[in-house]
mmCIF file of C-alpha atoms in Angstrom:
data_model
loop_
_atom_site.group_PDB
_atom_site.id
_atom_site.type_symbol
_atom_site.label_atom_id
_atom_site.label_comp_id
_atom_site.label_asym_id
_atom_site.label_seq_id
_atom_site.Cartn_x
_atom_site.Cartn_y
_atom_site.Cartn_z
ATOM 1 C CA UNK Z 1 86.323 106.939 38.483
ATOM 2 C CA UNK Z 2 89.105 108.410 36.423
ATOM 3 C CA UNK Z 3 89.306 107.351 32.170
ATOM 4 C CA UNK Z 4 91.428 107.926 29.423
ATOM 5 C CA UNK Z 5 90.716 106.659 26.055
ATOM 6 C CA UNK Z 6 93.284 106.890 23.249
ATOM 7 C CA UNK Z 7 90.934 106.091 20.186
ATOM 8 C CA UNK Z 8 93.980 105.392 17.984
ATOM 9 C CA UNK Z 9 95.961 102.278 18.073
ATOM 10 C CA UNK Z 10 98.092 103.022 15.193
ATOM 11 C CA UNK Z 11 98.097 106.616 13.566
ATOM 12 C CA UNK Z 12 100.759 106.724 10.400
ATOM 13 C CA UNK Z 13 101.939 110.081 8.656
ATOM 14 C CA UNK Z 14 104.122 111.393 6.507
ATOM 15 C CA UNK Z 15 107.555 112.941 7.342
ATOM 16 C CA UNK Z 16 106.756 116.564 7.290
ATOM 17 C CA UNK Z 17 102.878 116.330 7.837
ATOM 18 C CA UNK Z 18 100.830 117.215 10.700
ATOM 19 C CA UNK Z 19 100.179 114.900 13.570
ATOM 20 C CA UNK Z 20 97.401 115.122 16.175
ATOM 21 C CA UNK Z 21 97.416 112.403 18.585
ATOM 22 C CA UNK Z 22 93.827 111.642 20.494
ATOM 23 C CA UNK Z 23 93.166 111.825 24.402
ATOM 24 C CA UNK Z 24 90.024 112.159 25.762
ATOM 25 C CA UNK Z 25 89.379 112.182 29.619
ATOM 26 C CA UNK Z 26 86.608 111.442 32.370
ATOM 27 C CA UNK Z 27 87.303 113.187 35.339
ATOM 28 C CA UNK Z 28 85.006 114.859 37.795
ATOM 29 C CA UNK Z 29 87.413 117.135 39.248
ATOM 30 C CA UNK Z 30 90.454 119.261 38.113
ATOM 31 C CA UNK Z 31 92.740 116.645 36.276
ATOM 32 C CA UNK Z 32 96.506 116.801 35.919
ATOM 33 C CA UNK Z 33 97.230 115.526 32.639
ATOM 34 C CA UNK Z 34 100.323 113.964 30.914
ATOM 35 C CA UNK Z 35 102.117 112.763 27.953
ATOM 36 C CA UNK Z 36 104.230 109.765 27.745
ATOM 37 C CA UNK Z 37 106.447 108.403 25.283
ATOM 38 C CA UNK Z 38 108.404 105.356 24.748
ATOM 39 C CA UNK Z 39 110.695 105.210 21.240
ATOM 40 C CA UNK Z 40 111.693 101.347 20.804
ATOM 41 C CA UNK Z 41 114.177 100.152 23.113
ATOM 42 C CA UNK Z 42 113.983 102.465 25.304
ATOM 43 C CA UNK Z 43 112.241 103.497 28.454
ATOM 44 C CA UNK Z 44 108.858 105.059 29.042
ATOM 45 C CA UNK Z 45 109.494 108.740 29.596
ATOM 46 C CA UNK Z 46 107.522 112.056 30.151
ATOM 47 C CA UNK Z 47 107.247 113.786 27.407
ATOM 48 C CA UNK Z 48 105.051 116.631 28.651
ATOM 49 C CA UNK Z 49 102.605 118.140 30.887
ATOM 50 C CA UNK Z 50 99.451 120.141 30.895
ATOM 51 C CA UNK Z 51 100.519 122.307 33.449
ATOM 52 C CA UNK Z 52 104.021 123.577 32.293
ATOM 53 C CA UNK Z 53 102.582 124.466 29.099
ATOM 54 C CA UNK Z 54 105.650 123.962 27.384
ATOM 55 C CA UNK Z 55 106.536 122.598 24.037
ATOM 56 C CA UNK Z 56 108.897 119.667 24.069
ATOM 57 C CA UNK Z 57 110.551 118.267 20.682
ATOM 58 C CA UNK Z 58 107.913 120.865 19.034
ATOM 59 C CA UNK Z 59 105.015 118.888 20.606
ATOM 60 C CA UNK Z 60 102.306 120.949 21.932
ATOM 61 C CA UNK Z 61 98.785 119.875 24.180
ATOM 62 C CA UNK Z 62 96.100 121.911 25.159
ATOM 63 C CA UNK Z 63 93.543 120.365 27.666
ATOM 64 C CA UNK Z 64 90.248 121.675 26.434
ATOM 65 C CA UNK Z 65 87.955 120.937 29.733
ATOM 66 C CA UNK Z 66 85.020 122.022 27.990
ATOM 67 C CA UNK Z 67 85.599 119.034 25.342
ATOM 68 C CA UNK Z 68 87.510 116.802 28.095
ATOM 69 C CA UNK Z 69 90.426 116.378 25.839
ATOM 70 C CA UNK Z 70 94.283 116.913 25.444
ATOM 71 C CA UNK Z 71 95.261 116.133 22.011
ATOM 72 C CA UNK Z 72 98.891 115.973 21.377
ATOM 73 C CA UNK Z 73 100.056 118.017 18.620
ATOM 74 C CA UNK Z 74 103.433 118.336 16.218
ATOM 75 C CA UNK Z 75 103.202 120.882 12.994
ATOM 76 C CA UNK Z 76 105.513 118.579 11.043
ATOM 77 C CA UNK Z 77 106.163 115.116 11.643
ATOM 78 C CA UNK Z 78 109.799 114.228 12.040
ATOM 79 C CA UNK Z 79 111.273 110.336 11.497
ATOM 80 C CA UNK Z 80 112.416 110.058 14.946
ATOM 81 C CA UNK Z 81 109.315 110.664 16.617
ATOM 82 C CA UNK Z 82 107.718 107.369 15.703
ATOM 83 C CA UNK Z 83 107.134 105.818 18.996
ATOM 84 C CA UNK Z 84 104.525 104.998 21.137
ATOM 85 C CA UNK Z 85 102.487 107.687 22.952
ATOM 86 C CA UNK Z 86 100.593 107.122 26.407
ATOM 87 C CA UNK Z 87 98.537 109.981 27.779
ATOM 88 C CA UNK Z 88 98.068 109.988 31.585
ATOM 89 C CA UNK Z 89 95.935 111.815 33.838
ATOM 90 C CA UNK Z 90 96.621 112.182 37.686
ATOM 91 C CA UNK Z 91 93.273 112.579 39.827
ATOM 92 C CA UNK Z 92 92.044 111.348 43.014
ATOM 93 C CA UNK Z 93 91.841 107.572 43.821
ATOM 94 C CA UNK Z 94 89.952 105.867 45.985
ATOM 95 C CA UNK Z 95 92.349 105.864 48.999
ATOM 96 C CA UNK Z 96 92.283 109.657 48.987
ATOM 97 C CA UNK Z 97 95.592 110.434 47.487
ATOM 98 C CA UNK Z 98 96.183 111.469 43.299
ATOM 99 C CA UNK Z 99 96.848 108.403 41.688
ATOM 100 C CA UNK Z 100 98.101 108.148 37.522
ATOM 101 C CA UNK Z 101 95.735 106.377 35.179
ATOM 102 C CA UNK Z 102 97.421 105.708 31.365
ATOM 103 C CA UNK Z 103 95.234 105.425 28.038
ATOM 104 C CA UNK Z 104 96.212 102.566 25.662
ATOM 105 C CA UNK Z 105 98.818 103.939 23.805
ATOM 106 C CA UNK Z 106 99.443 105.028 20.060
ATOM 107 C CA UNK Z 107 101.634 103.929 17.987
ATOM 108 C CA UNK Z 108 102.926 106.785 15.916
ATOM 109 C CA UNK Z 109 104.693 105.717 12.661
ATOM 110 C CA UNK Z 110 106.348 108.511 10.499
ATOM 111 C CA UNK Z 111 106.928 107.342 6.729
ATOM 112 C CA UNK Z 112 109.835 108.622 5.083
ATOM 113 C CA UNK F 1 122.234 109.805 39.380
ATOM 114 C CA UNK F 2 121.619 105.911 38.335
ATOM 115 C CA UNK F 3 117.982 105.083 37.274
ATOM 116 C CA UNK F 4 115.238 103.368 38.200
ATOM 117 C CA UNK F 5 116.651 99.323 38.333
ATOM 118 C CA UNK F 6 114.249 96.340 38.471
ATOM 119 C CA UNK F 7 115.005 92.871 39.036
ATOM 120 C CA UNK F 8 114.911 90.282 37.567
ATOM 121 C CA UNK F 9 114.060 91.108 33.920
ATOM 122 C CA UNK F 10 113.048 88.058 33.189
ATOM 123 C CA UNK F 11 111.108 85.563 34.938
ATOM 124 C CA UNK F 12 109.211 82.279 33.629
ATOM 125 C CA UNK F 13 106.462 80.862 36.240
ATOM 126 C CA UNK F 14 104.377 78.239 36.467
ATOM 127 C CA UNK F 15 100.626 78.320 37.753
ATOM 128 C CA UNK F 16 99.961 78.038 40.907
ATOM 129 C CA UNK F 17 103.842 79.785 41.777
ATOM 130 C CA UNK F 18 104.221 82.783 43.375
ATOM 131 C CA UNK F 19 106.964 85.597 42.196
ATOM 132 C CA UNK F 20 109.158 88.401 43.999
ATOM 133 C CA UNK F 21 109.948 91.328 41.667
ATOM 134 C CA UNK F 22 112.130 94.289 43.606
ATOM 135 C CA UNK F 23 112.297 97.895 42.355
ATOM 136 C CA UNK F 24 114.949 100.327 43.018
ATOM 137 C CA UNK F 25 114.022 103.575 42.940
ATOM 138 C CA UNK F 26 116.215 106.893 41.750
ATOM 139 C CA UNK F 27 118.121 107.453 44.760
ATOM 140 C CA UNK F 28 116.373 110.737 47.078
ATOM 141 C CA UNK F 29 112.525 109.437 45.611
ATOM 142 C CA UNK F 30 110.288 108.710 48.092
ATOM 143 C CA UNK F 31 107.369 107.344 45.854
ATOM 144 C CA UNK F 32 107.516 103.930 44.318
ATOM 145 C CA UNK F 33 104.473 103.295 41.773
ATOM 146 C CA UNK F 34 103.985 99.798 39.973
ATOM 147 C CA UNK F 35 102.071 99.001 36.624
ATOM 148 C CA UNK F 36 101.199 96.061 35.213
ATOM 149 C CA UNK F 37 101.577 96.468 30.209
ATOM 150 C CA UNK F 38 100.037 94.166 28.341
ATOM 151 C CA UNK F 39 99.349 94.463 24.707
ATOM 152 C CA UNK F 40 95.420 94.123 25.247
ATOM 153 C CA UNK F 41 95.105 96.271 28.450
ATOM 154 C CA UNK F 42 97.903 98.999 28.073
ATOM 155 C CA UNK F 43 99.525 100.487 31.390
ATOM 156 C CA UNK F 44 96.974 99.291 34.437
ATOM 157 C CA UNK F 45 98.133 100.904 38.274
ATOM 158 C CA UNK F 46 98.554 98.617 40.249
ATOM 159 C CA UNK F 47 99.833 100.531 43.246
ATOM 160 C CA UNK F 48 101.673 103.629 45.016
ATOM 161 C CA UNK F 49 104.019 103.251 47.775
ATOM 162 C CA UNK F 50 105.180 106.189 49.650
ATOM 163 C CA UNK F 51 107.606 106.364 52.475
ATOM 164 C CA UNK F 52 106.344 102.729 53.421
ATOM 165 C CA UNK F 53 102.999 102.992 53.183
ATOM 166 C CA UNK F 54 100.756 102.520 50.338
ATOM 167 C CA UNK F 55 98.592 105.369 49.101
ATOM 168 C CA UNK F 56 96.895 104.340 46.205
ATOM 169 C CA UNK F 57 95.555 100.707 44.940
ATOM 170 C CA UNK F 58 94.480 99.744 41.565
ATOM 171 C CA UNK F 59 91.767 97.195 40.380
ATOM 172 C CA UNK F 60 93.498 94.220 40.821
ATOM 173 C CA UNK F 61 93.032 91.204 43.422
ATOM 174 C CA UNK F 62 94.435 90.580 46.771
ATOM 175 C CA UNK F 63 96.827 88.105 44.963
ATOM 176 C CA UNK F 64 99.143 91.385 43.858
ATOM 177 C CA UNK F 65 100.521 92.972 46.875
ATOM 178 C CA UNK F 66 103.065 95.265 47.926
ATOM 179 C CA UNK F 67 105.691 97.000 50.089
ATOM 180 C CA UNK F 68 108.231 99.730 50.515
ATOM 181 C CA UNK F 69 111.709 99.477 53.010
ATOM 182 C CA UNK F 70 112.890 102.500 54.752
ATOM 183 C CA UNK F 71 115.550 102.959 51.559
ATOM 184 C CA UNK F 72 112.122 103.403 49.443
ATOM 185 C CA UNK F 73 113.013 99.982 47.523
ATOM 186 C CA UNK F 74 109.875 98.304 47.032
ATOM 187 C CA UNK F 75 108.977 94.754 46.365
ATOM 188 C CA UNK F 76 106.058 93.441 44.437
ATOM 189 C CA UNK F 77 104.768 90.052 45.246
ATOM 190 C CA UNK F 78 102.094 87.718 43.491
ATOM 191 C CA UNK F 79 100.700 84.863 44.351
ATOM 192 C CA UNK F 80 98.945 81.917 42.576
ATOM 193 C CA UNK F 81 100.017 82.818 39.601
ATOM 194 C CA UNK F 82 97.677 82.669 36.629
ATOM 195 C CA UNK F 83 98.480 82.686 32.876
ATOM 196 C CA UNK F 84 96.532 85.661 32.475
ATOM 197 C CA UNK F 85 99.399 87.760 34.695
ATOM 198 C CA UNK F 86 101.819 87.471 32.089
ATOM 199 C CA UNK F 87 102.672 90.784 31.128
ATOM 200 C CA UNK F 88 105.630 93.327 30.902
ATOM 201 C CA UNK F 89 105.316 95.258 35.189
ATOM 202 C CA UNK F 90 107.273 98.614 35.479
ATOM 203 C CA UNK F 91 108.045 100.508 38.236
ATOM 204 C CA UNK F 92 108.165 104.427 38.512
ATOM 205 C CA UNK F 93 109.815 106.264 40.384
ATOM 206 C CA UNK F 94 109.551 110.047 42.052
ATOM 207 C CA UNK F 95 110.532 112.600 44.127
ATOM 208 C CA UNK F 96 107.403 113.066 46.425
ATOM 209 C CA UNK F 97 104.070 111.334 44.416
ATOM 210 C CA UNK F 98 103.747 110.342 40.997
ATOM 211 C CA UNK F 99 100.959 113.139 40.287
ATOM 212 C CA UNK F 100 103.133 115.524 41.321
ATOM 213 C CA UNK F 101 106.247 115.066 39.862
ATOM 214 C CA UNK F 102 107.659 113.444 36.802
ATOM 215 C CA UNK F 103 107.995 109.758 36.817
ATOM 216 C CA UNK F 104 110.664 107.757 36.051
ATOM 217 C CA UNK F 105 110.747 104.288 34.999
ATOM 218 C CA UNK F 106 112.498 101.321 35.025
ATOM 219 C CA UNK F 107 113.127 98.380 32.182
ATOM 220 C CA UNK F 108 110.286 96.227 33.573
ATOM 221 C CA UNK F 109 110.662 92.804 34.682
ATOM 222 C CA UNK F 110 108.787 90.614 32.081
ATOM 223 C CA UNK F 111 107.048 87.911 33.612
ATOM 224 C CA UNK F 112 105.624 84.469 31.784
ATOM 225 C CA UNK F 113 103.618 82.538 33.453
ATOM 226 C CA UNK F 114 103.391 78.944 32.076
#
């Protein structure tokens, strides 16, 4: 069985502090993992992915396997990026095929 | 390219009803996924559909079901409705599988059961 647990429902920062955002993972293979965001009104999107190893809107992740986490990470915390973040991991289902399972979601509110 | 377009957006149900929500996926995506978002529970799977067939299932009952037309549209069907299946369901959708490729998703059709 495939888990994600955001421990954070609500993480609040200051404009121009750092934010870390919490995934952990239980997976007993390889996992594909993923960031989602949804700002309000607007639709959930991807927002990045473990295996492009790319920095998106200066957000960063690192899976560390050995801790079974991929931690979402910004320097400085902008006013726009309040939103809510879902991480996502893609693994093997039951039927044989990958199949997406989504943590809970945190709500990431930036104070001016 | 048009997005992902669900319909209705809005539904109110009673108990007992059953309910038709369609999905209309990014036109050339073969993969259809559906999720049910409630407050308590977050984004649950409910199900993949790829060209017509159904790859993955979540842990919900036989009352959710599922399919997928040749176009890739997809329809999402439950029946006996409960008050516990109100919630916000989204569709996805993506170019070959949504662990694959990026997903993307629709408004949701928000569903009250009564």
């Amino acid at each position: 069985a495939q888990r994600v647990t955001q421990p954070e429902k609500l993480l609040s920062v200051f404009k121009g502090a750092p934010v870390e955002l919490k995934c952990n993972y239980s997976y007993s293979g390889s996992p594909e993992l993923f960031w989602y965001v949804q700002y309000s009104r607007q639709r959930l999107q991807l927002l990045l992915r473990h295996i492009s190893r790319e920095s998106i809107k200066g957000f960063t992740a690192d899976l560390n396997k050995g801790e079974t986490s991929f931690h979402l990470k910004k320097p400085f915390a902008q006013e726009e990026d309040s939103a809510m973040y879902y991480c996502a991991l893609s693994g093997r289902g039951d039927g044989g095929y990958q199949k997406v399972t989504f943590g809970t979601g945190t709500k990431l509110q930036v104070i001016p | 390219k048009a997005g992902v377009t669900q319909t209705p957006r809005y539904l109110i149900k009673t108990r007992g009803q059953q309910v038709t929500l369609s999905c209309s996926p990014i036109s050339g995506h073969r993969s259809v996924s559906w999720y049910q978002q409630t407050p308590g529970q977050g984004l649950q799977f409910l199900f993949e559909y790829f060209s017509e067939t159904q790859r993955n299932k979540g842990n919900f009952p036989g009352r959710f079901s599922g399919r997928q037309f040749s176009n890739s549209r997809s329809e999402m069907n439950v029946s006996t409705l409960e008050l516990g299946d109100s919630a916000l369901y989204l569709c996805a959708s993506s170019l070959e599988g949504a662990s694959t490729d990026t997903q993307y998703f629709g408004p949701g059709t928000r569903l009250t059961v009564l």
